Short mmCIF file of C-alpha atoms (C1' of nucleotides) in Angstrom, two decimals:
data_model
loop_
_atom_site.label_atom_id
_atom_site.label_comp_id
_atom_site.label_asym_id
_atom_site.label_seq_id
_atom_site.Cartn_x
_atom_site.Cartn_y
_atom_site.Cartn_z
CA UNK A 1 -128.70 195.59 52.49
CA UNK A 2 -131.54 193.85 50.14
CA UNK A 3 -131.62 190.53 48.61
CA UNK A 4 -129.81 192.33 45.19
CA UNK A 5 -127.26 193.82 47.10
CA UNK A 6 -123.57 191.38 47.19
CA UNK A 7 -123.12 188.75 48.36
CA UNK A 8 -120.66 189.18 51.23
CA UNK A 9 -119.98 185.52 52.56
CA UNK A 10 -121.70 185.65 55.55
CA UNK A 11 -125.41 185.66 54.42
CA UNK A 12 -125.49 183.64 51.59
CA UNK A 13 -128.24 184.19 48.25
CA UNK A 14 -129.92 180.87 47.35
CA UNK A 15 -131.39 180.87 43.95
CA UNK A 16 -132.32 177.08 42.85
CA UNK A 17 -131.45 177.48 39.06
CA UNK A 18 -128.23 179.45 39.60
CA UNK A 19 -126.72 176.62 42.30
CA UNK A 20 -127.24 173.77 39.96
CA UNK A 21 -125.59 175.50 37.14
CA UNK A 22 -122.45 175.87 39.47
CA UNK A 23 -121.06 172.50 38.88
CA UNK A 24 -120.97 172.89 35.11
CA UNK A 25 -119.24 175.99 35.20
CA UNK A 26 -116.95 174.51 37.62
CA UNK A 27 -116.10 171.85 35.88
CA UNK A 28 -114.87 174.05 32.41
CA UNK A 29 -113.22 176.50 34.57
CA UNK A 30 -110.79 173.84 36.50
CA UNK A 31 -110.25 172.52 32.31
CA UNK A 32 -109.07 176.43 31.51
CA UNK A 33 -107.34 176.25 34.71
CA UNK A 34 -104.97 173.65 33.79
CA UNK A 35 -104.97 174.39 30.22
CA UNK A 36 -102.53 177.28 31.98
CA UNK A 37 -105.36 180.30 31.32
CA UNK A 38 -105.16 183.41 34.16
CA UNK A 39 -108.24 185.01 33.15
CA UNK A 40 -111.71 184.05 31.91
CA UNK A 41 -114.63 185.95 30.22
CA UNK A 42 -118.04 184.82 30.57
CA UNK A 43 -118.50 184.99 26.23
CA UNK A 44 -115.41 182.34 26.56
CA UNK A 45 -116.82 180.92 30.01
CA UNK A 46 -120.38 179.78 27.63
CA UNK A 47 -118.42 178.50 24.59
CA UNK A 48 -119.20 174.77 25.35
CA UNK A 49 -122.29 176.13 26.87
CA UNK A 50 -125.68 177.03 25.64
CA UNK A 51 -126.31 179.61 28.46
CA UNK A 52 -125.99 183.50 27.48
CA UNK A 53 -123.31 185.33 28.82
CA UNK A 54 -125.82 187.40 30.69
CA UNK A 55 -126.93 184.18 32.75
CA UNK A 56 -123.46 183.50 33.51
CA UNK A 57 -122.40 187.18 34.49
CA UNK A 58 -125.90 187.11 37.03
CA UNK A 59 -125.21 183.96 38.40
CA UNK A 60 -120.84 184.55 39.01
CA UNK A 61 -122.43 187.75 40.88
CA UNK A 62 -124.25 185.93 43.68
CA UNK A 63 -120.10 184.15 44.29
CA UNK A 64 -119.50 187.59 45.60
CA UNK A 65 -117.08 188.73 42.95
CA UNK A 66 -116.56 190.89 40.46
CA UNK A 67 -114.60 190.90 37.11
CA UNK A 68 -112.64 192.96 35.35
CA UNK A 69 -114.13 194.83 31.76
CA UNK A 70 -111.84 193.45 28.96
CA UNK A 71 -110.05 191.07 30.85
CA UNK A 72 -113.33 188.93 32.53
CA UNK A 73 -112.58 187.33 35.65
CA UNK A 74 -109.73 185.96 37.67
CA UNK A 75 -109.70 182.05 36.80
CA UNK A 76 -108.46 180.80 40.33
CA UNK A 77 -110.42 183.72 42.39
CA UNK A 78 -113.83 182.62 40.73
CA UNK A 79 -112.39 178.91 40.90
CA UNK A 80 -112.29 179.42 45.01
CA UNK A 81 -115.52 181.61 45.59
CA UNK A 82 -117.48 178.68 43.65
CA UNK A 83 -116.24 176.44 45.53
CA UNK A 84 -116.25 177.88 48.85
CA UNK A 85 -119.98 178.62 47.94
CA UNK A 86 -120.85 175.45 47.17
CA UNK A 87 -118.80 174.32 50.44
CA UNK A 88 -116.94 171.63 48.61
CA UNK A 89 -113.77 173.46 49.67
CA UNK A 90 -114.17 170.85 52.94
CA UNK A 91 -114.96 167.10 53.51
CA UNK A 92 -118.66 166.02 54.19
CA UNK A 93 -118.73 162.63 55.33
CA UNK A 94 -121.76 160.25 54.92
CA UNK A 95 -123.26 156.85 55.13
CA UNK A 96 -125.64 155.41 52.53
CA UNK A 97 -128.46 153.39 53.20
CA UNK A 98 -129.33 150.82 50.79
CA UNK A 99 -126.30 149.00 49.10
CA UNK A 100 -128.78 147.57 45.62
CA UNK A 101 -127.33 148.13 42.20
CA UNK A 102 -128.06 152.34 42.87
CA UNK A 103 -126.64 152.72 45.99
CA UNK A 104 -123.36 150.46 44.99
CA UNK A 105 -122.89 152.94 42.35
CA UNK A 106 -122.95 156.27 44.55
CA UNK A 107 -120.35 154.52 47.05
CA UNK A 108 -117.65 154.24 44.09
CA UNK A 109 -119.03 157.59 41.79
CA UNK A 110 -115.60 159.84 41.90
CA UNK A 111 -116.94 162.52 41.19
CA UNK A 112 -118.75 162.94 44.76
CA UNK A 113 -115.43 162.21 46.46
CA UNK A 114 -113.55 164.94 44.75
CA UNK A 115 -116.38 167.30 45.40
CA UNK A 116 -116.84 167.26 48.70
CA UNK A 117 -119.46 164.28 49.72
CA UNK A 118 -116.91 161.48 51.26
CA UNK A 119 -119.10 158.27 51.76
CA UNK A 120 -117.74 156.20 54.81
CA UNK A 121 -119.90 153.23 55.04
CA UNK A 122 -122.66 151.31 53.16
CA UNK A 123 -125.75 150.29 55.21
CA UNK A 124 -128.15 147.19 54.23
CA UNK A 125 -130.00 144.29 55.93
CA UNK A 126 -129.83 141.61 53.13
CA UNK A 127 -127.62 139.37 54.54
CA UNK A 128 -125.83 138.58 51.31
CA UNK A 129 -124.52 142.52 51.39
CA UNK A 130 -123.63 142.76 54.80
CA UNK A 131 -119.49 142.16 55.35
CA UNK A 132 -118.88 142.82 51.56
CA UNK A 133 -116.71 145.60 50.76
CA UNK A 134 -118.04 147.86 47.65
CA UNK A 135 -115.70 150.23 46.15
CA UNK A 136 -113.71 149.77 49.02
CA UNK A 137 -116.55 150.62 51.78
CA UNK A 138 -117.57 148.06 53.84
CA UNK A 139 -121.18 147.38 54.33
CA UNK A 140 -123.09 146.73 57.36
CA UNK A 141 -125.94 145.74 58.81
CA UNK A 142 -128.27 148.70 59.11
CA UNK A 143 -128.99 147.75 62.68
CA UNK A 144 -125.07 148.98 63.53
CA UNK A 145 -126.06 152.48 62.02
CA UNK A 146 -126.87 154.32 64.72
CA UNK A 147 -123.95 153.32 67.04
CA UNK A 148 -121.35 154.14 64.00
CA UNK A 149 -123.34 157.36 63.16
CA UNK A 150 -122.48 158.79 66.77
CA UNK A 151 -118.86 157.21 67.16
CA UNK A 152 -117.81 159.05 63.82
CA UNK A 153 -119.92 162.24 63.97
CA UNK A 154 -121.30 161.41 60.21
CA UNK A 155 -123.72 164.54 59.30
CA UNK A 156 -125.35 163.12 56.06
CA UNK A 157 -127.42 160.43 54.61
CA UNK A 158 -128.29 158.83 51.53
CA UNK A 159 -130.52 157.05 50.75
CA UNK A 160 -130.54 154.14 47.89
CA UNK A 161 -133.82 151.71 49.28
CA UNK A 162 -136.28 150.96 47.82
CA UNK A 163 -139.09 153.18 48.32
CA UNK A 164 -141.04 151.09 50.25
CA UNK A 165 -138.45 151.54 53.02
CA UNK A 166 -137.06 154.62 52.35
CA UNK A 167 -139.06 156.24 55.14
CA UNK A 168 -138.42 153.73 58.00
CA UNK A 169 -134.42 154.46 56.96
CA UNK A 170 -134.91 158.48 57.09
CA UNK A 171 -137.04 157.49 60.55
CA UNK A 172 -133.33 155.61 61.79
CA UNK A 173 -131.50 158.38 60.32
CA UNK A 174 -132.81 161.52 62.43
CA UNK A 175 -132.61 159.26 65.21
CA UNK A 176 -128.93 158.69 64.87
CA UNK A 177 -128.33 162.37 64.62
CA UNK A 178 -127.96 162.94 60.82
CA UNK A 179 -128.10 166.47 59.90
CA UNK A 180 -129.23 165.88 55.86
CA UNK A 181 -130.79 163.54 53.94
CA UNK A 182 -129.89 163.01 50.61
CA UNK A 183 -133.03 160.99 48.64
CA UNK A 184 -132.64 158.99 45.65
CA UNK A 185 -136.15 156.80 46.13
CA UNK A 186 -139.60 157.68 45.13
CA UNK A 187 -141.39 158.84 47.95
CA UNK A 188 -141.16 162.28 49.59
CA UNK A 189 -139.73 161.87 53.56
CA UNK A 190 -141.13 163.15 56.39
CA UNK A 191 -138.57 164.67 58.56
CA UNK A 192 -138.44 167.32 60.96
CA UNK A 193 -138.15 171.26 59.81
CA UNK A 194 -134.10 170.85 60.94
CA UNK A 195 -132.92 168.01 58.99
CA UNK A 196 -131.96 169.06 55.40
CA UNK A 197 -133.82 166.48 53.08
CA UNK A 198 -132.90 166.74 49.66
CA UNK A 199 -134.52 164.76 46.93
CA UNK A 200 -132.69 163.48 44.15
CA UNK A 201 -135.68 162.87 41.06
CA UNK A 202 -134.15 160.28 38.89
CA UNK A 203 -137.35 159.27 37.74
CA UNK A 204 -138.40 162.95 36.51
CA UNK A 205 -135.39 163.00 34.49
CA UNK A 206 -136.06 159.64 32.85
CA UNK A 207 -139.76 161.15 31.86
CA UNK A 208 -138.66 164.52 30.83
CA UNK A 209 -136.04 162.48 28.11
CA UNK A 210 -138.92 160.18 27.00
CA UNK A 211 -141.34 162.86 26.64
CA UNK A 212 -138.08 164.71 24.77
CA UNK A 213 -137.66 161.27 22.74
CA UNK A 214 -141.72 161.34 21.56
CA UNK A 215 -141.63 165.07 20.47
CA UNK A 216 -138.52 164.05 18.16
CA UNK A 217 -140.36 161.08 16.91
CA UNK A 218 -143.53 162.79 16.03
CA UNK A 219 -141.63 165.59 13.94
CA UNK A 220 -139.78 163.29 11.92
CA UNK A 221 -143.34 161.18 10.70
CA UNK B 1 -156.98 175.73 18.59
CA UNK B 2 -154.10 177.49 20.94
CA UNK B 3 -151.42 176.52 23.58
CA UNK B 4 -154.10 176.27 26.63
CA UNK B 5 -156.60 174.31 24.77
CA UNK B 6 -156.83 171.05 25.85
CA UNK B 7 -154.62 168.30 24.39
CA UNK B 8 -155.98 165.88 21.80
CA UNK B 9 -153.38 163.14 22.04
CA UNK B 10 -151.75 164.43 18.66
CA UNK B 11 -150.29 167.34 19.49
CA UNK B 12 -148.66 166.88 22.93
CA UNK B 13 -147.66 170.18 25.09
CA UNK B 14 -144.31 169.75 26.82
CA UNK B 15 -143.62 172.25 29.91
CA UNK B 16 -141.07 170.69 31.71
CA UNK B 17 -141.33 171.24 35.36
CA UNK B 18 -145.02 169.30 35.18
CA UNK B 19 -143.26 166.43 33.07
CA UNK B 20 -140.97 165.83 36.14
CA UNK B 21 -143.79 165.64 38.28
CA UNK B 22 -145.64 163.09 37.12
CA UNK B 23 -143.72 160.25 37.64
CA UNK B 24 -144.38 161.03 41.36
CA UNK B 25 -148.11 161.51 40.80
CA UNK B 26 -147.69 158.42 38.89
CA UNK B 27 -145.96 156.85 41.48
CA UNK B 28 -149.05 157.48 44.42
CA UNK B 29 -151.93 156.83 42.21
CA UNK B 30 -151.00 153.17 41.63
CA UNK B 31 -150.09 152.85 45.25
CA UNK B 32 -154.11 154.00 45.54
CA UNK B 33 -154.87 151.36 42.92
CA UNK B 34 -153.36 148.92 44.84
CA UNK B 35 -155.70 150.04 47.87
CA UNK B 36 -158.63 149.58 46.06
CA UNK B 37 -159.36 152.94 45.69
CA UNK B 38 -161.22 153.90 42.14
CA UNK B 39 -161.36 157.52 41.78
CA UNK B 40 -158.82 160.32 43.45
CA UNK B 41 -158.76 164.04 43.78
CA UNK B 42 -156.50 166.42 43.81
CA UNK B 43 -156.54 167.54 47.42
CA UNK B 44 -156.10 163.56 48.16
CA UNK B 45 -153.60 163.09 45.63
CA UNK B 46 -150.99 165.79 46.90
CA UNK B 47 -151.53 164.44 50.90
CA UNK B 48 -147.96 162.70 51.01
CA UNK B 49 -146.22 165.55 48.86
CA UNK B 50 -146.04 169.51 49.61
CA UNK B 51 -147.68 170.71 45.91
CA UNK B 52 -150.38 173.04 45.97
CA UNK B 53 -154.49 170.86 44.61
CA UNK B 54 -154.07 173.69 41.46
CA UNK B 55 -150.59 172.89 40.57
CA UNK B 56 -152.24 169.23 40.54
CA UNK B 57 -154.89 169.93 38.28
CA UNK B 58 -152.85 172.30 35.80
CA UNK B 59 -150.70 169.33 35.40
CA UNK B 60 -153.37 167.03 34.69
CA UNK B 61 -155.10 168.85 32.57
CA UNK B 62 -152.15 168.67 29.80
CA UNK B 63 -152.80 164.80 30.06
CA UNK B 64 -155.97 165.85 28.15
CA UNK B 65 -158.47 164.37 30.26
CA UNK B 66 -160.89 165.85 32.93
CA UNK B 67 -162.28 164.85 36.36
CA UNK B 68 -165.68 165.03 37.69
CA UNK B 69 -166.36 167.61 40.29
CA UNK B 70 -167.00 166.53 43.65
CA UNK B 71 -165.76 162.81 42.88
CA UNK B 72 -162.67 163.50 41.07
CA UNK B 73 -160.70 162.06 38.80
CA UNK B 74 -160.66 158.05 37.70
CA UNK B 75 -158.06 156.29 39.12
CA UNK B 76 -157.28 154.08 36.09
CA UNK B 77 -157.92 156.48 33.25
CA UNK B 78 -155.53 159.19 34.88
CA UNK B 79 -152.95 156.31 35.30
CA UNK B 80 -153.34 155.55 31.65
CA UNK B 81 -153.23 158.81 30.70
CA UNK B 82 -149.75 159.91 32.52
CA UNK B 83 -148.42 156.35 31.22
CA UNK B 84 -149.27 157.17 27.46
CA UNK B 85 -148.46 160.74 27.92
CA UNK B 86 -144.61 159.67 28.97
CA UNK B 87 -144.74 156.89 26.49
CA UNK B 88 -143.62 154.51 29.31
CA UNK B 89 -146.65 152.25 28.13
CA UNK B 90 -144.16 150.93 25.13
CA UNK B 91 -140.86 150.19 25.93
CA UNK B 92 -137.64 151.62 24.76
CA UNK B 93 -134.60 149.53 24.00
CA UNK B 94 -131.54 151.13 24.95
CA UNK B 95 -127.44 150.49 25.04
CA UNK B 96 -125.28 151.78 28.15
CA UNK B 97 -121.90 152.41 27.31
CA UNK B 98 -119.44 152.87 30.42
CA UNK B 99 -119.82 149.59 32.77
CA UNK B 100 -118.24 152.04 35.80
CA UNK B 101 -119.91 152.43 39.20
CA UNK B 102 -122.92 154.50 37.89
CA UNK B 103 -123.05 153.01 34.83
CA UNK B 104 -123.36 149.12 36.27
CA UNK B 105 -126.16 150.99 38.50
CA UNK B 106 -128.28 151.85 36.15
CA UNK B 107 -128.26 148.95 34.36
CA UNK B 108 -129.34 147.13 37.03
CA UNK B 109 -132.22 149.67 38.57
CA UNK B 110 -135.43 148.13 38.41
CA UNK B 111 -137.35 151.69 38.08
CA UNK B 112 -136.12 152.41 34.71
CA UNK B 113 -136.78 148.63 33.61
CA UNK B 114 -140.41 149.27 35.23
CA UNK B 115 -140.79 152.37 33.21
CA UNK B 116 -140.50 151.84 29.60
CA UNK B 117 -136.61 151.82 29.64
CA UNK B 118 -135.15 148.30 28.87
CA UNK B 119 -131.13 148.18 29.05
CA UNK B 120 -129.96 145.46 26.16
CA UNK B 121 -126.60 145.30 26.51
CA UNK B 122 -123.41 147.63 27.83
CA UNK B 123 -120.08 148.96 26.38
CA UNK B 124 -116.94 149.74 27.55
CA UNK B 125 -113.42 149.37 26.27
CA UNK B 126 -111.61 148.07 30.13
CA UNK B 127 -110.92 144.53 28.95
CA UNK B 128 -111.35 143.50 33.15
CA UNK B 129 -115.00 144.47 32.36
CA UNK B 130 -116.02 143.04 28.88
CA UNK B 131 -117.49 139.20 28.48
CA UNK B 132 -118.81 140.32 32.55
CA UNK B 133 -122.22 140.04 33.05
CA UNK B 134 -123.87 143.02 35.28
CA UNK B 135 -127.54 142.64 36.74
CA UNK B 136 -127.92 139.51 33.90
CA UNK B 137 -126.96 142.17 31.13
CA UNK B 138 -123.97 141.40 29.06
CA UNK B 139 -120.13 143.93 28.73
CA UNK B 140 -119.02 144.35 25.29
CA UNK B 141 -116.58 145.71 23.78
CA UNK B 142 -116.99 149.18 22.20
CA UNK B 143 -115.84 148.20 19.03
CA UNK B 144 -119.04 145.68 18.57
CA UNK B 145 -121.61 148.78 19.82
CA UNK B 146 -122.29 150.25 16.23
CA UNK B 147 -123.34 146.63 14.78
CA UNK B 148 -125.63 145.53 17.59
CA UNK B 149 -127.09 148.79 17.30
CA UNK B 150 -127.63 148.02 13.86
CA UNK B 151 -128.69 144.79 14.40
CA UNK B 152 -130.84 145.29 17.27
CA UNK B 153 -132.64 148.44 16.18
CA UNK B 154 -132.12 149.88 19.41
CA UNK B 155 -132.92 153.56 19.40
CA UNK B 156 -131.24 155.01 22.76
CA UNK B 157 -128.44 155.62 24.22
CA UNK B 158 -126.85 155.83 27.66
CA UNK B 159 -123.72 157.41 28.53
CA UNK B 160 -121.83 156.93 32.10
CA UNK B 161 -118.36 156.87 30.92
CA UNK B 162 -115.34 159.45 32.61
CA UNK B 163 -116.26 163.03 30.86
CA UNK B 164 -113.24 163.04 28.44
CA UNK B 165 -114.94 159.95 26.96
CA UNK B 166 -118.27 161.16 26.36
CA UNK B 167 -118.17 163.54 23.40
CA UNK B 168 -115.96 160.15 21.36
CA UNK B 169 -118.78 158.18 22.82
CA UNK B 170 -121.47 160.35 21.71
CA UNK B 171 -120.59 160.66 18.07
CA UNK B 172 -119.90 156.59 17.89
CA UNK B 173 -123.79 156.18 19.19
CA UNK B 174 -125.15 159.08 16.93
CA UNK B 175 -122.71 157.79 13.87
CA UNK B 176 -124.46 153.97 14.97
CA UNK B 177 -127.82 155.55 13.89
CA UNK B 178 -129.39 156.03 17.55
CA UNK B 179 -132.19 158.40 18.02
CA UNK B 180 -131.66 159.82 21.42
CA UNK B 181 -128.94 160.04 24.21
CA UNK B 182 -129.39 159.98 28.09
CA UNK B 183 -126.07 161.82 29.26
CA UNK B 184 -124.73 161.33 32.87
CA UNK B 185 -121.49 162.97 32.09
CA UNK B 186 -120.70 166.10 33.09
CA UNK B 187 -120.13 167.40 29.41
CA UNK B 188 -122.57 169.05 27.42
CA UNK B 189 -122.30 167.00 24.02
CA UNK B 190 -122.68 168.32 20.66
CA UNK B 191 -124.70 166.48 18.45
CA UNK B 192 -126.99 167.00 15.19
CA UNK B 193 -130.26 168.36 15.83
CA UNK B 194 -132.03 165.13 14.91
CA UNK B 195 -130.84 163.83 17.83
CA UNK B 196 -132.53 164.13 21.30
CA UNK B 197 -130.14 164.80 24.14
CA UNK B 198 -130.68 164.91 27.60
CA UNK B 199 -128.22 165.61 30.19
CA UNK B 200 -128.91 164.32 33.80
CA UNK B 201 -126.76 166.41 35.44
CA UNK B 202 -126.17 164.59 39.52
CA UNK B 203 -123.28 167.33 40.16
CA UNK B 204 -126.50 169.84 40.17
CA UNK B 205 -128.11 167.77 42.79
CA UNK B 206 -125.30 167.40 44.54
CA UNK B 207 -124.60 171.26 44.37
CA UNK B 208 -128.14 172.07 45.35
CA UNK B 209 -128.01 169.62 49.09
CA UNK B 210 -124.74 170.71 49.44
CA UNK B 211 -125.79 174.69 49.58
CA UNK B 212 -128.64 174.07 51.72
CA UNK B 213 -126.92 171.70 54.15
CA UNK B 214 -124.83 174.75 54.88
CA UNK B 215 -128.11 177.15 54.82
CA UNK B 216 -128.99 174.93 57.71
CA UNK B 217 -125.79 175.21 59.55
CA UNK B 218 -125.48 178.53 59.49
CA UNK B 219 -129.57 178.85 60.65
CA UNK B 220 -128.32 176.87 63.50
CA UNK B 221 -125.33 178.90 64.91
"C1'" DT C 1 -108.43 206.13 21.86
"C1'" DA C 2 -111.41 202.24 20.59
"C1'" DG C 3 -113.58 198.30 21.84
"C1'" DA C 4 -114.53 194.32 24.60
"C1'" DT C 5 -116.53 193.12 28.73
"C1'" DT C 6 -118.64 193.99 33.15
"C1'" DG C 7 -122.61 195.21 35.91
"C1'" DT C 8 -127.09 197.77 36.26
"C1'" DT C 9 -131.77 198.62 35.21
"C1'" DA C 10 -135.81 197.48 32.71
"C1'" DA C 11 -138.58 194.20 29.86
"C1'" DT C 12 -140.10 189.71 28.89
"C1'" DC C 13 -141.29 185.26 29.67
"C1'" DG C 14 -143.04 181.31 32.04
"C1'" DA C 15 -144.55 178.98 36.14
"C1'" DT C 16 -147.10 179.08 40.35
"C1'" DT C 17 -150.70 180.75 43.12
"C1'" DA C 18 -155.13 182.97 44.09
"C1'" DA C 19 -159.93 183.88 43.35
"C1'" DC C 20 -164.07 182.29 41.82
"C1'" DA C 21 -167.60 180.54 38.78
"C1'" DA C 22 -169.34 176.07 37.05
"C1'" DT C 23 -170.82 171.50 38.11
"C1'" DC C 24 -172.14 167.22 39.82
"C1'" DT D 1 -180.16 171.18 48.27
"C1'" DA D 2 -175.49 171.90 50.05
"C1'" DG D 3 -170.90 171.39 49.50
"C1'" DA D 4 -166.76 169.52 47.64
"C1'" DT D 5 -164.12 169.63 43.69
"C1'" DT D 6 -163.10 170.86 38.99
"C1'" DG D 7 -161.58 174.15 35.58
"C1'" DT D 8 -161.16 179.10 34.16
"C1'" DT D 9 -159.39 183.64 34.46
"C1'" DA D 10 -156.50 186.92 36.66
"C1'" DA D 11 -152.58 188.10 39.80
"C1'" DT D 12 -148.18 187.19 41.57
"C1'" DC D 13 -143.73 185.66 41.65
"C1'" DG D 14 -139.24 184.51 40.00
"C1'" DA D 15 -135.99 183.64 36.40
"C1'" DT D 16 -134.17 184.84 31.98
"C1'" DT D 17 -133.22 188.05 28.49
"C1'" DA D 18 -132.48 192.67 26.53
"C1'" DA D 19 -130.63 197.25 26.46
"C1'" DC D 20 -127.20 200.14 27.80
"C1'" DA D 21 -124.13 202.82 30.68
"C1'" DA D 22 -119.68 202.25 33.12
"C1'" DT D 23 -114.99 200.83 32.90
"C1'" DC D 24 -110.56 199.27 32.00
#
DNA sequence: TAGATTGTTAATCGATTAACAATC
DNA sequence: TAGATTGTTAATCGATTAACAATC
């Protein structure tokens, strides 16, 4: 069996592009769900898209399943394999780090909660944070971290500091136990090989739109 | 004069995986500006982060300027050059319109304030939200967006409303005049083609930790 | 059957990496 | 000079797109 061959559940494919492209198709395929649709075809999957078909049909084949000619693909079969690939199917429960405008925000963003990421507790040591409640999590003083960490078994981290901290936090983190980081500051962590550190690149996306903006400004002079 | 000669300033070459780079080159040299430090190499330069010296140097060389071998580059010119080549040197006025979680966030995050993004005012039609004032910026009401815009000049838009929202929130920004549109729905929006959009699509990122998190699981069984 | 759609195989495109000559 | 570093040219790698046969 070679890298091309199915996907059969156990040994999963990870191609970068494909997973982040999951969520969007997703998110129009729960909207045909409930519009009452059975079946979907990638040509009416891209509609709202500007992917081609093709894309779509390559990346629906590393979900391990397979549509039918004419009729396209079974709505709530592909609705489950994405989701079972992506693991949001079941709960991952985290603390945040960090409790500033950004990391307020993440502890009350929805759309995390109803796709698998379920934040338990906000983390901080300004002392005006520390006792609020944010979106209904409480926050507490980061020095309590480690003891709640291993009480409730928590897996994941994020982290919302800013980055002059950020790597003391992921330091307090891999001691409590965490399993993955999840990085919204500036600097890249250093972790060890087993902890899962992803970085989330807020500021490349603000350059790539201002670069975007200049290029439009430049061809309308 | 072709693709791979070097850029003048005029004509600016866009390749988007080195665009979202730089802000975290950007982000190191002025830490080594700070130090004291007045020239910086490549092999230096990519110490704290896992790129490859040529990657580095490919990168810089679309800023359009050149280092000297054995020294380097100049510390303050290369700073200068990544700030003019994102345009974060001249700040951008924007509106946010949805005064949620995220969008409160980002009104308040001092890294897009820092980097040529200036939040004027937000938008949102929950009456508990409007006359509220987030991070010192003021909530009004939706209805009043189109003649600040007007009146301000203000040439960007932000979007962080619920995704049913955004498409009626993207034409009242695009019918208000605005130039370009920073999208953290989950929708992709249609708009004219005069109009920069750019979606910043957290779901993705989300996706992406979430797959490897279980990579990691499963490398652990 | 006819035709839309899937899935396979090959071609293209673009980004990263490697090798190395040029240079201070 | 010797050696570190830049910048060029070529090779590799991976993702997207194209062409088309298979299928219901």
């Amino acid at each position: 069996m070679n890298e091309t061959s199915q996907n059969n559940g156990n040994m999963k494919i990870m191609r970068l592009p494909t997973v982040k492209r999951l969520p969007t198709y997703l998110h129009i395929l729960k909207q045909l769900e409930r519009d009452g649709q059975k079946f979907v075809s990638t040509t009416t999957l891209i509609n709202e898209l500007d992917f081609k078909p093709i894309l779509v049909r390559k990346d629906l084949f590393l979900m391990g399943i397979s549509g039918k000619p004419r009729t396209g693909y079974d709505l709530k079969e592909l609705i489950a394999a994405i989701e079972n690939y992506l693991g949001w199917n079941n709960i991952d429960e985290a603390v945040l780090v960090g409790a500033g405008a950004l990391g307020s925000a993440l502890i009350g963003h929805k759309p995390f909660e109803e796709n698998g990421l379920k934040i338990i507790a906000g983390f901080d040591v300004d002392s005006s944070r520390i006792g609020r409640t944010i979106h209904g999590k409480k926050i507490y003083h980061l020095s309590e971290l480690s003891e709640q960490v291993q009480r409730t078994g928590v897996r994941v981290g994020i982290i919302t500091v800013p980055w002059r901290e950020a790597q003391k936090v992921a330091d307090i983190l891999v001691a409590a136990g965490i399993w993955g980081i999840w990085n919204f500051s500036m600097v890249k962590l250093k972790t060890p090989p087993d902890v899962v550190c992803h970085n989330e690149n807020l500021a490349g996306g603000l350059a790539v739109f201002s670069v975007k903006l200049q290029k439009m400004r430049e061809a309308l002079l």
